[in-house]
Amino acid sequence: MGILDDLLGSEKKDYKENPQPIGDGMKGVEGQIRLSIRFLPLRLSARQESHTDMLVTVVNKGDEKQLLSFEAFLPPKEMIGFDRMAMSKHFEKKLGHVEPGATSEFAVPIHGTTQTKAGGYQIGAVVNVHFVDYNKVMPTGLKRKIVLRVV
């Protein structure tokens, strides 16, 4: 080994040939967390003050308890929202520690206004897995996109 090997990095060659996976000790949540979303009533009414409830069910299918939170996002320029004036486009709920096999169910109201147009609106839903506290989020999470019909 010479000085040039240290500078040019013979170890870099080894890394390119045998790369090590990043975050090898972390478990993914694929298959451990189940997210189910449905609407009641099934759709919003266009051009009316109406609302629907997004019924969310999160199930921990893993072997250990998980610290979970749920987030939902609405399209920013559309006239639907999580409040009556359709101003709030982001919803977050901390679910706490969910035991193995346990289920967490809750309802999220979605409101339409007299300016809500007919069509399909895409809603983004994310279940975040945290460790230690809610400030630290694991890089793996469960993401879904749902379409809410407005007729």
PDB file of C-alpha atoms in Angstrom:
ATOM      1  CA  MET A   1       0.000   0.000   0.000  1.00  0.00           C
ATOM      2  CA  GLY A   2       1.336   3.329  -0.977  1.00  0.00           C
ATOM      3  CA  ILE A   3       0.299   6.903  -0.531  1.00  0.00           C
ATOM      4  CA  LEU A   4      -1.495   6.892  -3.877  1.00  0.00           C
ATOM      5  CA  ASP A   5      -3.634   3.917  -2.826  1.00  0.00           C
ATOM      6  CA  ASP A   6      -4.826   5.910   0.177  1.00  0.00           C
ATOM      7  CA  LEU A   7      -5.592   8.936  -1.973  1.00  0.00           C
ATOM      8  CA  LEU A   8      -7.146   7.093  -4.898  1.00  0.00           C
ATOM      9  CA  GLY A   9      -8.883   4.674  -2.610  1.00  0.00           C
ATOM     10  CA  SER A  10      -8.352   1.024  -3.341  1.00  0.00           C
ATOM     11  CA  GLU A  11     -11.204   0.490  -0.853  1.00  0.00           C
ATOM     12  CA  LYS A  12     -13.528   2.347  -3.216  1.00  0.00           C
ATOM     13  CA  LYS A  13     -12.894  -0.353  -5.799  1.00  0.00           C
ATOM     14  CA  ASP A  14     -13.862  -3.029  -3.274  1.00  0.00           C
ATOM     15  CA  TYR A  15     -17.035  -1.146  -2.437  1.00  0.00           C
ATOM     16  CA  LYS A  16     -18.058  -0.971  -6.084  1.00  0.00           C
ATOM     17  CA  GLU A  17     -17.510  -4.706  -6.449  1.00  0.00           C
ATOM     18  CA  ASN A  18     -19.227  -5.646  -3.129  1.00  0.00           C
ATOM     19  CA  PRO A  19     -21.608  -2.869  -2.103  1.00  0.00           C
ATOM     20  CA  GLN A  20     -23.049  -3.080   1.411  1.00  0.00           C
ATOM     21  CA  PRO A  21     -26.772  -2.396   1.813  1.00  0.00           C
ATOM     22  CA  ILE A  22     -27.651   0.776   3.679  1.00  0.00           C
ATOM     23  CA  GLY A  23     -29.768   0.371   6.804  1.00  0.00           C
ATOM     24  CA  ASP A  24     -29.149  -3.360   6.928  1.00  0.00           C
ATOM     25  CA  GLY A  25     -30.266  -3.676  10.565  1.00  0.00           C
ATOM     26  CA  MET A  26     -33.664  -2.021  10.001  1.00  0.00           C
ATOM     27  CA  LYS A  27     -36.764  -4.025   9.272  1.00  0.00           C
ATOM     28  CA  GLY A  28     -39.104  -2.797   6.556  1.00  0.00           C
ATOM     29  CA  VAL A  29     -42.808  -2.377   7.202  1.00  0.00           C
ATOM     30  CA  GLU A  30     -43.839  -4.192   4.051  1.00  0.00           C
ATOM     31  CA  GLY A  31     -46.333  -6.775   5.193  1.00  0.00           C
ATOM     32  CA  GLN A  32     -46.163  -5.654   8.842  1.00  0.00           C
ATOM     33  CA  ILE A  33     -48.605  -2.733   8.605  1.00  0.00           C
ATOM     34  CA  ARG A  34     -51.963  -2.919   6.831  1.00  0.00           C
ATOM     35  CA  LEU A  35     -53.831   0.239   5.790  1.00  0.00           C
ATOM     36  CA  SER A  36     -57.477   0.145   4.771  1.00  0.00           C
ATOM     37  CA  ILE A  37     -59.433   3.243   3.692  1.00  0.00           C
ATOM     38  CA  ARG A  38     -63.093   3.609   2.739  1.00  0.00           C
ATOM     39  CA  PHE A  39     -65.570   6.467   2.489  1.00  0.00           C
ATOM     40  CA  LEU A  40     -68.980   6.855   4.109  1.00  0.00           C
ATOM     41  CA  PRO A  41     -70.973   8.080   2.169  1.00  0.00           C
ATOM     42  CA  LEU A  42     -69.114   6.898  -0.917  1.00  0.00           C
ATOM     43  CA  ARG A  43     -68.884  10.311  -2.602  1.00  0.00           C
ATOM     44  CA  LEU A  44     -69.225  14.052  -2.097  1.00  0.00           C
ATOM     45  CA  SER A  45     -71.900  16.148  -3.741  1.00  0.00           C
ATOM     46  CA  ALA A  46     -70.666  18.762  -6.210  1.00  0.00           C
ATOM     47  CA  ARG A  47     -71.607  22.439  -5.737  1.00  0.00           C
ATOM     48  CA  GLN A  48     -73.055  21.779  -2.266  1.00  0.00           C
ATOM     49  CA  GLU A  49     -71.933  22.076   1.324  1.00  0.00           C
ATOM     50  CA  SER A  50     -71.430  18.372   2.007  1.00  0.00           C
ATOM     51  CA  HIS A  51     -69.012  16.085   3.751  1.00  0.00           C
ATOM     52  CA  THR A  52     -67.894  12.481   3.786  1.00  0.00           C
ATOM     53  CA  ASP A  53     -65.951  10.522   6.365  1.00  0.00           C
ATOM     54  CA  MET A  54     -62.740   8.783   5.355  1.00  0.00           C
ATOM     55  CA  LEU A  55     -62.726   5.680   7.576  1.00  0.00           C
ATOM     56  CA  VAL A  56     -59.122   4.626   8.218  1.00  0.00           C
ATOM     57  CA  THR A  57     -58.075   1.272   9.660  1.00  0.00           C
ATOM     58  CA  VAL A  58     -54.432   0.578  10.536  1.00  0.00           C
ATOM     59  CA  VAL A  59     -53.455  -2.949  11.632  1.00  0.00           C
ATOM     60  CA  ASN A  60     -50.083  -3.984  13.065  1.00  0.00           C
ATOM     61  CA  LYS A  61     -49.334  -7.422  11.587  1.00  0.00           C
ATOM     62  CA  GLY A  62     -45.755  -7.517  12.902  1.00  0.00           C
ATOM     63  CA  ASP A  63     -44.222  -9.289  15.887  1.00  0.00           C
ATOM     64  CA  GLU A  64     -43.454  -6.180  17.961  1.00  0.00           C
ATOM     65  CA  LYS A  65     -45.295  -3.015  18.884  1.00  0.00           C
ATOM     66  CA  GLN A  66     -44.842  -0.036  16.578  1.00  0.00           C
ATOM     67  CA  LEU A  67     -45.046   3.716  17.185  1.00  0.00           C
ATOM     68  CA  LEU A  68     -47.278   4.884  14.308  1.00  0.00           C
ATOM     69  CA  SER A  69     -48.768   8.051  12.880  1.00  0.00           C
ATOM     70  CA  PHE A  70     -51.109   8.692   9.951  1.00  0.00           C
ATOM     71  CA  GLU A  71     -51.015  11.574   7.461  1.00  0.00           C
ATOM     72  CA  ALA A  72     -53.376  12.497   4.638  1.00  0.00           C
ATOM     73  CA  PHE A  73     -52.924  15.106   1.898  1.00  0.00           C
ATOM     74  CA  LEU A  74     -55.542  16.721  -0.351  1.00  0.00           C
ATOM     75  CA  PRO A  75     -54.875  18.492  -3.673  1.00  0.00           C
ATOM     76  CA  PRO A  76     -53.741  22.050  -2.793  1.00  0.00           C
ATOM     77  CA  LYS A  77     -55.725  24.026  -5.386  1.00  0.00           C
ATOM     78  CA  GLU A  78     -59.034  22.185  -5.153  1.00  0.00           C
ATOM     79  CA  MET A  79     -62.079  23.232  -3.109  1.00  0.00           C
ATOM     80  CA  ILE A  80     -62.159  20.248  -0.770  1.00  0.00           C
ATOM     81  CA  GLY A  81     -60.581  20.197   2.669  1.00  0.00           C
ATOM     82  CA  PHE A  82     -60.442  18.722   6.126  1.00  0.00           C
ATOM     83  CA  ASP A  83     -62.413  21.688   7.505  1.00  0.00           C
ATOM     84  CA  ARG A  84     -65.707  23.326   6.442  1.00  0.00           C
ATOM     85  CA  MET A  85     -64.007  26.186   4.594  1.00  0.00           C
ATOM     86  CA  ALA A  86     -61.776  23.745   2.619  1.00  0.00           C
ATOM     87  CA  MET A  87     -58.632  25.559   3.745  1.00  0.00           C
ATOM     88  CA  SER A  88     -56.906  22.682   5.559  1.00  0.00           C
ATOM     89  CA  LYS A  89     -55.245  20.290   3.088  1.00  0.00           C
ATOM     90  CA  HIS A  90     -53.145  18.265   5.561  1.00  0.00           C
ATOM     91  CA  PHE A  91     -54.322  15.935   8.320  1.00  0.00           C
ATOM     92  CA  GLU A  92     -52.121  14.169  10.877  1.00  0.00           C
ATOM     93  CA  LYS A  93     -53.003  11.786  13.700  1.00  0.00           C
ATOM     94  CA  LYS A  94     -50.597  10.175  16.155  1.00  0.00           C
ATOM     95  CA  LEU A  95     -51.713   6.604  16.790  1.00  0.00           C
ATOM     96  CA  GLY A  96     -49.291   5.847  19.620  1.00  0.00           C
ATOM     97  CA  HIS A  97     -47.803   2.417  20.267  1.00  0.00           C
ATOM     98  CA  VAL A  98     -49.868  -0.173  18.410  1.00  0.00           C
ATOM     99  CA  GLU A  99     -49.450  -3.671  19.840  1.00  0.00           C
ATOM    100  CA  PRO A 100     -48.950  -6.720  17.558  1.00  0.00           C
ATOM    101  CA  GLY A 101     -52.288  -7.762  16.088  1.00  0.00           C
ATOM    102  CA  ALA A 102     -53.991  -4.591  17.324  1.00  0.00           C
ATOM    103  CA  THR A 103     -56.169  -2.352  15.157  1.00  0.00           C
ATOM    104  CA  SER A 104     -56.527   1.416  15.225  1.00  0.00           C
ATOM    105  CA  GLU A 105     -59.678   2.842  13.586  1.00  0.00           C
ATOM    106  CA  PHE A 106     -60.726   6.472  13.202  1.00  0.00           C
ATOM    107  CA  ALA A 107     -62.698   8.772  10.903  1.00  0.00           C
ATOM    108  CA  VAL A 108     -61.354  11.802   9.038  1.00  0.00           C
ATOM    109  CA  PRO A 109     -63.998  14.266   7.771  1.00  0.00           C
ATOM    110  CA  ILE A 110     -63.578  15.671   4.252  1.00  0.00           C
ATOM    111  CA  HIS A 111     -65.721  18.690   3.355  1.00  0.00           C
ATOM    112  CA  GLY A 112     -66.862  20.099   0.034  1.00  0.00           C
ATOM    113  CA  THR A 113     -68.100  23.637  -0.621  1.00  0.00           C
ATOM    114  CA  THR A 114     -70.429  25.324  -3.102  1.00  0.00           C
ATOM    115  CA  GLN A 115     -67.380  25.766  -5.366  1.00  0.00           C
ATOM    116  CA  THR A 116     -66.376  22.078  -5.426  1.00  0.00           C
ATOM    117  CA  LYS A 117     -66.415  20.792  -8.998  1.00  0.00           C
ATOM    118  CA  ALA A 118     -67.429  17.274 -10.036  1.00  0.00           C
ATOM    119  CA  GLY A 119     -64.598  14.823 -10.719  1.00  0.00           C
ATOM    120  CA  GLY A 120     -62.091  12.550  -9.036  1.00  0.00           C
ATOM    121  CA  TYR A 121     -59.759  13.988  -6.394  1.00  0.00           C
ATOM    122  CA  GLN A 122     -56.598  12.135  -5.457  1.00  0.00           C
ATOM    123  CA  ILE A 123     -55.855  11.805  -1.733  1.00  0.00           C
ATOM    124  CA  GLY A 124     -52.411  10.793  -0.489  1.00  0.00           C
ATOM    125  CA  ALA A 125     -52.286   8.668   2.670  1.00  0.00           C
ATOM    126  CA  VAL A 126     -49.132   7.733   4.615  1.00  0.00           C
ATOM    127  CA  VAL A 127     -48.574   5.574   7.692  1.00  0.00           C
ATOM    128  CA  ASN A 128     -45.250   6.537   9.286  1.00  0.00           C
ATOM    129  CA  VAL A 129     -43.325   4.217  11.586  1.00  0.00           C
ATOM    130  CA  HIS A 130     -41.362   6.096  14.251  1.00  0.00           C
ATOM    131  CA  PHE A 131     -38.663   5.067  16.681  1.00  0.00           C
ATOM    132  CA  VAL A 132     -37.870   6.552  20.106  1.00  0.00           C
ATOM    133  CA  ASP A 133     -40.363   9.432  19.632  1.00  0.00           C
ATOM    134  CA  TYR A 134     -42.384  11.152  16.911  1.00  0.00           C
ATOM    135  CA  ASN A 135     -39.402  13.288  15.816  1.00  0.00           C
ATOM    136  CA  LYS A 136     -37.627  10.281  14.305  1.00  0.00           C
ATOM    137  CA  VAL A 137     -39.249   8.622  11.290  1.00  0.00           C
ATOM    138  CA  MET A 138     -38.021   5.355   9.814  1.00  0.00           C
ATOM    139  CA  PRO A 139     -37.234   5.629   6.097  1.00  0.00           C
ATOM    140  CA  THR A 140     -39.798   2.992   5.265  1.00  0.00           C
ATOM    141  CA  GLY A 141     -43.456   3.816   5.428  1.00  0.00           C
ATOM    142  CA  LEU A 142     -46.707   2.754   3.891  1.00  0.00           C
ATOM    143  CA  LYS A 143     -48.012   5.085   1.167  1.00  0.00           C
ATOM    144  CA  ARG A 144     -51.302   4.904  -0.689  1.00  0.00           C
ATOM    145  CA  LYS A 145     -53.225   7.057  -3.150  1.00  0.00           C
ATOM    146  CA  ILE A 146     -57.000   7.024  -3.082  1.00  0.00           C
ATOM    147  CA  VAL A 147     -59.488   8.722  -5.390  1.00  0.00           C
ATOM    148  CA  LEU A 148     -62.534  10.455  -3.905  1.00  0.00           C
ATOM    149  CA  ARG A 149     -65.398  10.904  -6.351  1.00  0.00           C
ATOM    150  CA  VAL A 150     -67.407  14.113  -6.393  1.00  0.00           C
ATOM    151  CA  VAL A 151     -70.684  13.927  -8.353  1.00  0.00           C
TER     152      VAL A 151
END
